[in-house]
Short mmCIF file of C-alpha atoms and ligand atoms in Angstrom, two decimals:
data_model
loop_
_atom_site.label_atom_id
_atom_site.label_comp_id
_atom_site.label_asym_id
_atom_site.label_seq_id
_atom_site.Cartn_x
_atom_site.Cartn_y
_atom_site.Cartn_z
CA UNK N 9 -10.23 87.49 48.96
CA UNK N 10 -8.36 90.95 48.25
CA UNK N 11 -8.55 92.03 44.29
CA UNK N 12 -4.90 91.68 43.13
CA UNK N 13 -4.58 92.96 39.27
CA UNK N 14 -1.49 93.50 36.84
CA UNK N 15 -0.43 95.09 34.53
CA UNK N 16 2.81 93.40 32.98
CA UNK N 17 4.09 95.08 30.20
CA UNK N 18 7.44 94.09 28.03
CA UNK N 19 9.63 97.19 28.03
CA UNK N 20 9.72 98.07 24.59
CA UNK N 21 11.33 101.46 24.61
CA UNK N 22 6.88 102.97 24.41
CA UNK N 23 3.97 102.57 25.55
CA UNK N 24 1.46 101.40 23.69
CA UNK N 25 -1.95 103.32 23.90
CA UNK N 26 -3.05 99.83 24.17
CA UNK N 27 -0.88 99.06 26.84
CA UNK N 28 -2.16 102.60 28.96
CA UNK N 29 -5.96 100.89 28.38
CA UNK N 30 -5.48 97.86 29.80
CA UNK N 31 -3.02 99.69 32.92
CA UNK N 32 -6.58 101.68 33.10
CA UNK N 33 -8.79 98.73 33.55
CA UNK N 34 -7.04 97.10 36.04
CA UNK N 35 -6.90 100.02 37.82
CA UNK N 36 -9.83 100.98 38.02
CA UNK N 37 -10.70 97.56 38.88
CA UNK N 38 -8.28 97.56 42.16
CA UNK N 39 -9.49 100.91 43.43
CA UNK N 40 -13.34 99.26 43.02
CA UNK N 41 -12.40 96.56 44.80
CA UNK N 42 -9.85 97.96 47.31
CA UNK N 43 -7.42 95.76 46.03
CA UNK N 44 -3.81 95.62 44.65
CA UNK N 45 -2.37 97.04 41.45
CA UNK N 46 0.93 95.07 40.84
CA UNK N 47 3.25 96.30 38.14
CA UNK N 48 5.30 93.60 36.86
CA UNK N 49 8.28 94.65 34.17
CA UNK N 50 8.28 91.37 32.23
CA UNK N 51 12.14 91.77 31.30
CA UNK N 52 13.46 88.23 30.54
CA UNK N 53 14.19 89.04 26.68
CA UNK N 54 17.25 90.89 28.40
CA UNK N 55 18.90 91.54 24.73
CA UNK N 56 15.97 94.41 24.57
CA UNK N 57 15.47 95.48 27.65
CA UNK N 58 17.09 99.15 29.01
CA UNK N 59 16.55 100.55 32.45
CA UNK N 60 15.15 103.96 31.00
CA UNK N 61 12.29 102.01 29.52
CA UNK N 62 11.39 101.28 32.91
CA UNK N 63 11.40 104.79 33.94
CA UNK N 64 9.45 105.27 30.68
CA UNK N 65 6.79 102.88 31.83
CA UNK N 66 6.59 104.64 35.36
CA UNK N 67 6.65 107.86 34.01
CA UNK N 68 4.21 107.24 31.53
CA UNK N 69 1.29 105.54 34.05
CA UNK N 70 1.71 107.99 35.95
CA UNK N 71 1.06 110.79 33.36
CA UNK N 72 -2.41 108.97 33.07
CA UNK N 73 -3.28 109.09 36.56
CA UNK N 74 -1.54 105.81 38.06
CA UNK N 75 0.72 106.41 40.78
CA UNK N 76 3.76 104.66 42.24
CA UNK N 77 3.15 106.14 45.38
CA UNK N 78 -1.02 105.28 45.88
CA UNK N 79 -1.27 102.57 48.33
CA UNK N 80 -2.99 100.57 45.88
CA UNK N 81 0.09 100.62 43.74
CA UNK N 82 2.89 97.43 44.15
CA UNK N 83 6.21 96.91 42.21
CA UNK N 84 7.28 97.01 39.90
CA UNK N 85 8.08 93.75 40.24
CA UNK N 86 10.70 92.48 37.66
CA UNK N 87 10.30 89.02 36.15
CA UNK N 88 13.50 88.77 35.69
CA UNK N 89 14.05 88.45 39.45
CA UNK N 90 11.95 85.48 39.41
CA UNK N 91 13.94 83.21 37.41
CA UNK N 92 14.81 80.93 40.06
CA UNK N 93 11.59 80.23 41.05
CA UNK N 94 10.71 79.11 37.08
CA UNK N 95 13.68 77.17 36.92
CA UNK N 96 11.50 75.41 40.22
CA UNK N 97 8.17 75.48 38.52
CA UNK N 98 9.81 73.67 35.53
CA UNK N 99 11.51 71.13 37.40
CA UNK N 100 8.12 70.17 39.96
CA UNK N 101 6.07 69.95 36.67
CA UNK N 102 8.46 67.30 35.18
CA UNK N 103 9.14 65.39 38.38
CA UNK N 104 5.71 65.05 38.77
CA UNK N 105 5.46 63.69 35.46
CA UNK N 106 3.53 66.97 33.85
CA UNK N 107 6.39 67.65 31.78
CA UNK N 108 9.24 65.76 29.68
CA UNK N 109 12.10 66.92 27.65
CA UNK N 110 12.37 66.64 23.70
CA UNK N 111 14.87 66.97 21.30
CA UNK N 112 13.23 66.54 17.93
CA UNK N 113 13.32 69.88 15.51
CA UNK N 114 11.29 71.42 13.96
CA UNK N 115 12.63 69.60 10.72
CA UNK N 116 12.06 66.32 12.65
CA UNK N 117 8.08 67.14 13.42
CA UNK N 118 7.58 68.20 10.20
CA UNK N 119 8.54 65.52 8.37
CA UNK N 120 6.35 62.74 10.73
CA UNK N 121 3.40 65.15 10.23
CA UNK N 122 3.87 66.49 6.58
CA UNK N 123 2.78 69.70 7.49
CA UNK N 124 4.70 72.54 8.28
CA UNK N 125 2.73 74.38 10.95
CA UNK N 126 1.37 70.99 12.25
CA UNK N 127 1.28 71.18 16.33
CA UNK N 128 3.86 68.89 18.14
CA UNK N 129 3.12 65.44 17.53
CA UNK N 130 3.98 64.23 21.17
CA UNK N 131 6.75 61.53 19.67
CA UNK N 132 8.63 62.09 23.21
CA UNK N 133 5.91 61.49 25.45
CA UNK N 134 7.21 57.92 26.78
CA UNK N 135 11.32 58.54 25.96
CA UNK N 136 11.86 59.25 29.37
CA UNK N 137 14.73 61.59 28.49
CA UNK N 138 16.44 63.80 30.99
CA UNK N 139 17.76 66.84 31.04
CA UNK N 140 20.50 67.28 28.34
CA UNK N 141 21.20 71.07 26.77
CA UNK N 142 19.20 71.50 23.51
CA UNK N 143 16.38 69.27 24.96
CA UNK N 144 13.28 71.34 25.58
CA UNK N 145 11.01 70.98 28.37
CA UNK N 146 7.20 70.29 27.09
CA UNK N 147 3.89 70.14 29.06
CA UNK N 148 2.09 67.23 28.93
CA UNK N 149 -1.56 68.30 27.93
CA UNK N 150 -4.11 65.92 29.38
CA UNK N 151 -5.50 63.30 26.87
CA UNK N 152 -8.86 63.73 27.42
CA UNK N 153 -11.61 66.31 28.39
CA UNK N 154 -11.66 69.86 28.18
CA UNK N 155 -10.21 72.85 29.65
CA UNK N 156 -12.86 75.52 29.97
CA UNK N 157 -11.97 79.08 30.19
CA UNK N 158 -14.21 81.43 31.77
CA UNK N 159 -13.78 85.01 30.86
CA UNK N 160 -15.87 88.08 32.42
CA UNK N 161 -15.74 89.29 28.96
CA UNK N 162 -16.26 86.03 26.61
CA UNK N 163 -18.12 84.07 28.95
CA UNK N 164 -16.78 80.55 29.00
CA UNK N 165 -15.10 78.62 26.07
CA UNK N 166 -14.04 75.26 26.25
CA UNK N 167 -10.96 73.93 24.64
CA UNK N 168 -11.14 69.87 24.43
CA UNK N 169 -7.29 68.89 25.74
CA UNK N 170 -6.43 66.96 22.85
CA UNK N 171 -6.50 69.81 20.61
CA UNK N 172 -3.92 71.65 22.61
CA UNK N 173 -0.55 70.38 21.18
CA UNK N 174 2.27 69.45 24.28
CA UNK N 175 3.91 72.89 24.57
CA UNK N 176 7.25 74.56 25.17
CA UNK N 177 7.88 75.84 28.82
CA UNK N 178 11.46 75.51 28.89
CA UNK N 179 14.15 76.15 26.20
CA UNK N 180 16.87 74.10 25.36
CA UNK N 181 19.23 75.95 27.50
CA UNK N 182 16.87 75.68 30.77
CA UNK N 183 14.75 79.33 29.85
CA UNK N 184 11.76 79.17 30.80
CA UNK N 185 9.29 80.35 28.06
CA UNK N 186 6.79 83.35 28.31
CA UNK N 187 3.65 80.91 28.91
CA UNK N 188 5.26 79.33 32.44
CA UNK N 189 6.95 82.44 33.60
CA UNK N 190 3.74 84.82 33.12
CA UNK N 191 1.90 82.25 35.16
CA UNK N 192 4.63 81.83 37.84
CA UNK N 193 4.29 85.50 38.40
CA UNK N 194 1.14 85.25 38.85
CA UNK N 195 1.11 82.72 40.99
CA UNK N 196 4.13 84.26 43.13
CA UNK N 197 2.07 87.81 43.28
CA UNK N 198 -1.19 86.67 44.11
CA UNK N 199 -2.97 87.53 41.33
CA UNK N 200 -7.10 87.23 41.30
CA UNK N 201 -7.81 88.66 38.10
CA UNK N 202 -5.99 88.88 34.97
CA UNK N 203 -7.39 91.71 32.57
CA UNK N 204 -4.76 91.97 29.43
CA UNK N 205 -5.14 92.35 25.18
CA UNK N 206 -7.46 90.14 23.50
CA UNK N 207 -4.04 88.47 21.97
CA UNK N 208 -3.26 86.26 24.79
CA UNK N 209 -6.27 84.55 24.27
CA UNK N 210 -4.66 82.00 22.59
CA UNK N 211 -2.58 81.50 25.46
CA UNK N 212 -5.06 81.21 28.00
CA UNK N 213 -6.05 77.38 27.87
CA UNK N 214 -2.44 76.74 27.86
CA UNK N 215 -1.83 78.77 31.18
CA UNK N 216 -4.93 77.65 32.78
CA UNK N 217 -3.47 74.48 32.48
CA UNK N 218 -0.58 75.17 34.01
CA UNK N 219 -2.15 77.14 36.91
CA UNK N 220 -3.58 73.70 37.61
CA UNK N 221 -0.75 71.70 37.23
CA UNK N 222 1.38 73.47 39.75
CA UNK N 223 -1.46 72.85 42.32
CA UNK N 224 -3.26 76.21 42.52
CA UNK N 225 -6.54 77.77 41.80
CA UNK N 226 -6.74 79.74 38.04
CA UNK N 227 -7.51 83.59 38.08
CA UNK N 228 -10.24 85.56 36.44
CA UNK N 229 -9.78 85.80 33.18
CA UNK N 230 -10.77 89.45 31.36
CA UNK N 231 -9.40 89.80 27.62
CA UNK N 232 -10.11 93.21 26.40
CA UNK N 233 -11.06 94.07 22.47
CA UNK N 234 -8.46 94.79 20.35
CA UNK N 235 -7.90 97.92 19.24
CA UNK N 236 -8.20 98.84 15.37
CA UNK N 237 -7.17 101.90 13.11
CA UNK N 238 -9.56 103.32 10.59
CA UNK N 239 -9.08 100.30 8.42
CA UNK N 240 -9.96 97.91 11.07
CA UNK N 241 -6.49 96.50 11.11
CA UNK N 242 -4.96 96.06 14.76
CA UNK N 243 -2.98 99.02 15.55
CA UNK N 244 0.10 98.76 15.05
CA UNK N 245 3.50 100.63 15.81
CA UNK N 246 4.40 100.51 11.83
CA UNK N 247 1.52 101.86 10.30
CA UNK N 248 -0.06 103.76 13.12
CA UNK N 249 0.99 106.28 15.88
CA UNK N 250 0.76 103.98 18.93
CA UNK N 251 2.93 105.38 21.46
CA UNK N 252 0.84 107.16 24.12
CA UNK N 253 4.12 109.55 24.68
CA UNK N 254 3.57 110.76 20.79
CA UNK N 255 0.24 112.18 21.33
CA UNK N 256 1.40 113.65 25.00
CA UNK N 257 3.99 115.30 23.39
CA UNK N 258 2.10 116.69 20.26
CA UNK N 259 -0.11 118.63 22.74
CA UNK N 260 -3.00 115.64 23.91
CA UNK N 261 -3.58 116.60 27.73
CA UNK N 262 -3.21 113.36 29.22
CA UNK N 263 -6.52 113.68 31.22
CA UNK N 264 -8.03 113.60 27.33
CA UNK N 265 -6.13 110.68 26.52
CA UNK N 266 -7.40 109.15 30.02
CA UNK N 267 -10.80 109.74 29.28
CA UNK N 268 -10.84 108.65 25.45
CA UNK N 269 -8.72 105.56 26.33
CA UNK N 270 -11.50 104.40 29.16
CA UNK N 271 -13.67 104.20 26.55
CA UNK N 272 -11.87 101.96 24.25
CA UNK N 273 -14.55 98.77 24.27
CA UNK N 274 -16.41 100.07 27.46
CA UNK N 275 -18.62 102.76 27.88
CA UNK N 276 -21.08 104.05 30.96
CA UNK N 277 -24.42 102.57 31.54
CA UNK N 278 -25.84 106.33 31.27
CA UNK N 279 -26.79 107.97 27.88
CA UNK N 280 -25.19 110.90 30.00
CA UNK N 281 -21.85 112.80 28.16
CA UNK N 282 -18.94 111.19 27.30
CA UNK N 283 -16.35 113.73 28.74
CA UNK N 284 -16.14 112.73 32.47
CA UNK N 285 -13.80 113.28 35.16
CA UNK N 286 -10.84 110.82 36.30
CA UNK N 287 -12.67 109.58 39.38
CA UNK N 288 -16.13 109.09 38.10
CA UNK N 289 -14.66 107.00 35.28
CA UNK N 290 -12.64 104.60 37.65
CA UNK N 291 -16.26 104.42 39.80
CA UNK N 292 -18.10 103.60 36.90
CA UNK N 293 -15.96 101.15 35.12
CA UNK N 294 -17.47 97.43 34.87
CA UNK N 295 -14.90 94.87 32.96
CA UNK N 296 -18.38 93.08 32.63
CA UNK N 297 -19.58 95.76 30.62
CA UNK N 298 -16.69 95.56 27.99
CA UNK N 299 -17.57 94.43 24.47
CA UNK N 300 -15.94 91.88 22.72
CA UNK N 301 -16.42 93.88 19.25
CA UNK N 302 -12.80 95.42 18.49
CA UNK N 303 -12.55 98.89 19.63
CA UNK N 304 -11.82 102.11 16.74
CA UNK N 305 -8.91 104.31 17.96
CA UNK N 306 -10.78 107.11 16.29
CA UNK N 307 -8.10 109.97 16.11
CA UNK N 308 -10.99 112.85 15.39
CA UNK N 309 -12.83 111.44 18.18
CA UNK N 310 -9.62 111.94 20.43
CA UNK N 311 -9.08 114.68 18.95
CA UNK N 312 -12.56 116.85 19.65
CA UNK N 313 -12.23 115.46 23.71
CA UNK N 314 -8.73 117.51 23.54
CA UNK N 315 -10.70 120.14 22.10
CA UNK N 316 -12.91 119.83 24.91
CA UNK N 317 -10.47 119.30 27.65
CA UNK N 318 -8.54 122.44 26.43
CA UNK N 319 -11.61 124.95 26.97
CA UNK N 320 -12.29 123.46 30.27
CA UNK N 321 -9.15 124.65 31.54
CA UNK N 322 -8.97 127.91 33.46
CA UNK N 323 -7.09 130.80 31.50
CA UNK N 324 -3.63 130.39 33.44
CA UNK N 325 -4.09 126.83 32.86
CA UNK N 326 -4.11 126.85 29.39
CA UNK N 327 -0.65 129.17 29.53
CA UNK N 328 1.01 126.97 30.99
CA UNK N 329 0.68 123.97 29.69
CA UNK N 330 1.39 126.19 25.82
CA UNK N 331 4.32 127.00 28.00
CA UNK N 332 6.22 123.94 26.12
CA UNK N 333 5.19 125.27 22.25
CA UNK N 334 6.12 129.01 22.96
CA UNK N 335 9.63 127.62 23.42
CA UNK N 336 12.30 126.10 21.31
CA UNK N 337 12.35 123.64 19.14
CA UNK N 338 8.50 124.12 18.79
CA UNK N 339 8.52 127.71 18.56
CA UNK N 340 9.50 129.18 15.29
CA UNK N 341 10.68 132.89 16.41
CA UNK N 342 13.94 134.18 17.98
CA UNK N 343 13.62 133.21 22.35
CA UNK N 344 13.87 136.76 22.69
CA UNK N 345 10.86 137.76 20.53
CA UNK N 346 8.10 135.92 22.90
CA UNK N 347 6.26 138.54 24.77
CA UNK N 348 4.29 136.68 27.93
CA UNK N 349 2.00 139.48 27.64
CA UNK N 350 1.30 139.51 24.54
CA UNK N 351 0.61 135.97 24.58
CA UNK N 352 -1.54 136.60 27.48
CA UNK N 353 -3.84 139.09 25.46
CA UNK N 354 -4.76 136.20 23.24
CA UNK N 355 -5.03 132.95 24.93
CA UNK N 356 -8.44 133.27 25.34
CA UNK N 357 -9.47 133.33 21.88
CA UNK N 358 -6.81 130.67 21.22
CA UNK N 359 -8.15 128.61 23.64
CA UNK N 360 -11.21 128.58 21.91
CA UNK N 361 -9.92 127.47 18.42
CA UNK N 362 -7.30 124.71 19.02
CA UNK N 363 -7.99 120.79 19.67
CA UNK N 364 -4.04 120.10 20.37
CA UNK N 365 -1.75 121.91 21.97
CA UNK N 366 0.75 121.82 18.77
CA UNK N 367 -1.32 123.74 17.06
CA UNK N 368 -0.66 126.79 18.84
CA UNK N 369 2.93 127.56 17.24
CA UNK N 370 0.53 128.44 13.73
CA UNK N 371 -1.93 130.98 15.63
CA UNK N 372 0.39 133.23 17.46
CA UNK N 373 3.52 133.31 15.23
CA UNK N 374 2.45 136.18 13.32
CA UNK N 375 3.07 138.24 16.90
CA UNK N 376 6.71 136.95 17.26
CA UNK N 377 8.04 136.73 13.96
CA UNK N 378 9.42 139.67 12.38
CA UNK N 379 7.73 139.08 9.03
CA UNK N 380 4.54 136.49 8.65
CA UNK N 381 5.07 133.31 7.57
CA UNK N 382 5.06 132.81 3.84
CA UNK N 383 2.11 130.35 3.06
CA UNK N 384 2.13 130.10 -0.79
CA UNK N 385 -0.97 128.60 -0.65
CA UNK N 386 -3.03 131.24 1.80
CA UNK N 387 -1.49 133.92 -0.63
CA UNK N 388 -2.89 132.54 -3.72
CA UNK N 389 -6.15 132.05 -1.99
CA UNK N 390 -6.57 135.10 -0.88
CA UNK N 391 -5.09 137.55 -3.35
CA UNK N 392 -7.24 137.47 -6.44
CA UNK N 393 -7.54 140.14 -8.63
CA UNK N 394 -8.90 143.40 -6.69
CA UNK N 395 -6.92 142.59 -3.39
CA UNK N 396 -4.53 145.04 -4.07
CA UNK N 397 -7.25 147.76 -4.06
CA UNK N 398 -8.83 146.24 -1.03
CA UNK N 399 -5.44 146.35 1.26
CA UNK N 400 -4.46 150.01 0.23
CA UNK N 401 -8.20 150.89 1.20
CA UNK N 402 -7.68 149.16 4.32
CA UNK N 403 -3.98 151.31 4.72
CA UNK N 404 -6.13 154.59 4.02
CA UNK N 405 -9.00 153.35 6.52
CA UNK N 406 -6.34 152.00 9.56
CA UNK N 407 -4.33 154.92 9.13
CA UNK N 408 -7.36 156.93 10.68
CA UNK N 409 -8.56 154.54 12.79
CA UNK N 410 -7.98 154.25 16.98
CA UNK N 411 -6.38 151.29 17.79
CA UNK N 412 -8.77 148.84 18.96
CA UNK N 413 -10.47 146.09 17.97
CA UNK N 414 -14.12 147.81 17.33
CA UNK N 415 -12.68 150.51 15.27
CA UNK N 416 -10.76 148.80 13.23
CA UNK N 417 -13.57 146.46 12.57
CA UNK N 418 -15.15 150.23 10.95
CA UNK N 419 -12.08 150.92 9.85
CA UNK N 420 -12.17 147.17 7.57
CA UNK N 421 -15.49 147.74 6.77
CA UNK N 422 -15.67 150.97 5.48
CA UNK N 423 -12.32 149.77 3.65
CA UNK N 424 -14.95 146.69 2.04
CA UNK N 425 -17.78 149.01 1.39
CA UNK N 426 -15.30 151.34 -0.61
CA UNK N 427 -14.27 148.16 -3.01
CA UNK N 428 -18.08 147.02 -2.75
CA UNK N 429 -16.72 143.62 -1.05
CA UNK N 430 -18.83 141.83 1.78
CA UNK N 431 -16.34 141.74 5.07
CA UNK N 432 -15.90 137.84 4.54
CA UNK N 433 -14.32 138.27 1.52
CA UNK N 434 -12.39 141.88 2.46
CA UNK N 435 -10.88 140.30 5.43
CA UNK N 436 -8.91 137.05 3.67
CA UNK N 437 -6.24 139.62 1.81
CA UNK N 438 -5.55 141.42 4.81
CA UNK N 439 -5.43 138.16 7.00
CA UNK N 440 -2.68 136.81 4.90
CA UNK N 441 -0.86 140.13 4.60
CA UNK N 442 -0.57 140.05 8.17
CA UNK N 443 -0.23 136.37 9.32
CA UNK N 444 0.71 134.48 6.18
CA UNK N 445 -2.68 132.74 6.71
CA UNK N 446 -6.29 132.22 6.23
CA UNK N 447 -7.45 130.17 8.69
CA UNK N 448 -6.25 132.08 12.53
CA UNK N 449 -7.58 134.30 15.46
CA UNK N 450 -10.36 136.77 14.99
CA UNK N 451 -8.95 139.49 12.58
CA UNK N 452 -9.64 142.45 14.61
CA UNK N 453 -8.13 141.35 17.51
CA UNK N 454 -5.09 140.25 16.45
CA UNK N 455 -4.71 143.64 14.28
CA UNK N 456 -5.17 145.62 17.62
CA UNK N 457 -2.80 142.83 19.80
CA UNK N 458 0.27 143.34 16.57
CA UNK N 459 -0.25 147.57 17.03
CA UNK N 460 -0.57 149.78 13.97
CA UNK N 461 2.78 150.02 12.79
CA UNK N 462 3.58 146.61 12.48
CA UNK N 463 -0.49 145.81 10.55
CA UNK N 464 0.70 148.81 8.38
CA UNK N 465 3.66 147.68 7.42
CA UNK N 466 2.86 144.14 6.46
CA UNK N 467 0.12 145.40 5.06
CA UNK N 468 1.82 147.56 2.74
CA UNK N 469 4.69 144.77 2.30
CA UNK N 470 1.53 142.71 0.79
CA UNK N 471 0.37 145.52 -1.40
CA UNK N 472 4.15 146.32 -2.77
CA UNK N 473 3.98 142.25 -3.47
CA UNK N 474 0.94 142.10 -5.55
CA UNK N 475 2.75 145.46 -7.53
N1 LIG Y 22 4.23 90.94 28.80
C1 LIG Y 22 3.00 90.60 28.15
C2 LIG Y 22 2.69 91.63 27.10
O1 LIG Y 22 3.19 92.74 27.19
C3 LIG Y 22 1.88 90.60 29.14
C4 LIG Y 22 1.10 89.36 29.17
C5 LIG Y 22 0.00 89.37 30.18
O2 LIG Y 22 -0.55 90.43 30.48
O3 LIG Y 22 -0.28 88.30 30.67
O4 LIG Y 22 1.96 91.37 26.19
#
């Protein structure tokens, strides 16, 4: 039997990191198994649902690697193309007796059970009611033994029938509920193997019974770990930053994300590295090797791979994809101040110092802006008392000095020997007289990259400053 997988998110207007892990699994799992990738758009709660998200969705699987236009790919599919054929499913459950209609409220079931959150108590069973609008449609659950779910993750579970309360498929006005459409897609696509959040778990019994019920064999079940901030609460879009096109567009290169997100409750059997490429990741991946333990979204941990990913790329690699923060609105200096080859001269050594891409804006600025940035902070770290002294030794030294960065490295020095300062602490006035900052390129460097008569003139600025 061909491998048939989905991945059926809600359009939400984002997309959940979570959401990009479990699109991950399941595709690696097709391309192990030559199988089928089906995208479904599960778009039935129309009053939320906007054609750009699904462009958002497509856009944003295939930033990680998952194609619309590999042969493994299929859909998207939209569920809410499929509502005739749950209107069917709804209708050959209760002919054939696996379903009957209701009309008590939730007032109504409250008051025979005395407990609010008390399951249905199954007072329409033998009412034999039809159809009527308000009346809900409601599975029969079987009375006795058990419904055991197997999942390559869990390993099996059994759920004795009676405990699972008579539930909901159809709405009052004919709808059919989440639990009977997600398996009627399923059915209607084929689907071997469904691999989705830990939080349909609940669900699962439910569904497995209705797999059954409309005659056909249940998939594979996979639930994945949850995914937990630093607090080991579930991540979540209020108190978290969940939406995978945040951290692309605050500088994460998506093959970072990629690799951090494949290892979100699975990791290789090696002890080898954790950094590996797209294709060795999607060969190695075993959903029988995921944990059940809840995975930590570790944002330093994501962070250092970007690091990582970032000096792996080639030179003119790493220009261009800066090319987004040299411009407008991320770029703090007039369009016509960037100099390309200016930039050029210190990508390398930028290259080596940033772990997102944002952070490049802070470590070249000094080169387009007209004056350095004024950190109030920096500047009262780094001009204590004798800084003065230091920076109009360092004008008296520069002033002599050819421009480049190994004599004005002698020309600093000899500048700290004259105020009997070690270079550590001789450089941090001159650093903020120049960029506004302490923490940025190598000094020397980025003196010879600015030219002399701009490092002299902030320089002196500084010194005029401190009076
Ligand atoms: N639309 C559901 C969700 O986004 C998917 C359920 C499933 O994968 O079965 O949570």
């Amino acid at each position: 039997m061909t491998i048939r997988v989905r991945f059926a998110p809600s359009p939400t207007g984002m997309f959940h990191v979570g959401g990009a892990r479990s699109a991950l699994f399941n595709w690696a799992v097709a391309r192990q198994g030559a199988g089928q990738f089906v995208l479904r758009i599960e778009d039935t709660d129309t009053a939320r649902n906007k054609p750009e998200w699904v462009q958002g969705i497509l856009s944003a699987l295939s930033a990680i690697g998952i194609n619309s236009s590999d042969p493994a790919f299929e859909g998207p599919y939209f569920q809410s193309a499929n509502a005739g054929l749950h209107r069917d499913a709804a209708a050959q459950l209760f002919e054939a007796g696996r379903a009957y209609y209701c009309d008590c409220t939730r007032e109504q079931v409250t008051e025979r059970t005395g407990k609010p959150d008390a399951g249905y108590d199954g007072y329409c069973r033998e009412r034999g009611l039809s159809y009527a609008p308000g009346r809900a449609l409601r599975f029969r659950t079987p009375d006795d033994g058990e419904t055991v779910v197997a999942d390559r993750i869990r390993g099996a579970t059994a759920f004795p029938n009676r405990a699972i309360e008579d539930f909901v498929i159809a709405r009052g006005d004919g709808t059919p509920l989440f639990l009977l459409a997600n398996v009627v897609d399923d059915v209607d696509e084929g689907i071997t193997e469904v691999i989705r959040g830990e939080e349909h778990l609940s669900n699962t019994p439910k569904q497995q019974l209705l797999w059954e019920a409309l005659g056909h064999t249940p998939p594979v079940w996979a639930h994945l770990p949850v995914i937990v901030n630093e607090q080991r609460k579930k991540l979540s879009k209020r108190r978290d930053k969940v939406a995978l096109e945040d951290y692309l567009s605050e500088g994460y290169l998506p093959a970072a994300m990629v690799n951090y997100l494949m290892l979100l409750g699975w990791g290789p059997r090696d002890d080898g590295p954790e950094i590996r490429a797209f294709g060795e990741l999607m060969a190695q991946f075993s959903i029988d090797d995921v944990t059940k333990a809840s995975a930590f979204f570790d944002v330093a941990k994501l962070k250092a791979f970007n690091g990582e990913y970032i000096r792996a790329l080639s030179i003119a690699e790493f220009i261009e994809v800066c090319g987004p923060w040299l411009r407008a609105p991320h770029a703090v200096w007039a369009k016509d101040a960037f100099d390309a080859k200016v930039f050029a001269a210190v990508a390398p050594l930028a290259q080596s110092r940033i772990a997102v891409l944002s952070e490049i804006t802070s470590y070249v600025d000094f080169l387009f802006l007209d004056e350095p940035v004024l950190d109030e902070a920096a500047w009262s770290k780094a001009m204590k008392p004798g800084a003065a002294a230091m920076l109009r030794s360092a004008v008296t030294q520069l002033t002599e000095a050819e421009w480049n960065a190994e004599s004005i490295r002698a020309a600093i020095e000899a500048a700290a020997a004259e105020q009997g300062l070690k270079l550590g602490k001789a450089q941090a006035p001159v650093r903020v007289a120049v960029t506004g900052r302490t923490i940025g390129l190598p000094l020397f460097e980025s003196l010879e990259v600015l030219g002399r008569d701009r490092t002299l003139g902030r320089i002196e600025a500084a010194t005029a400053k401190l009076g």
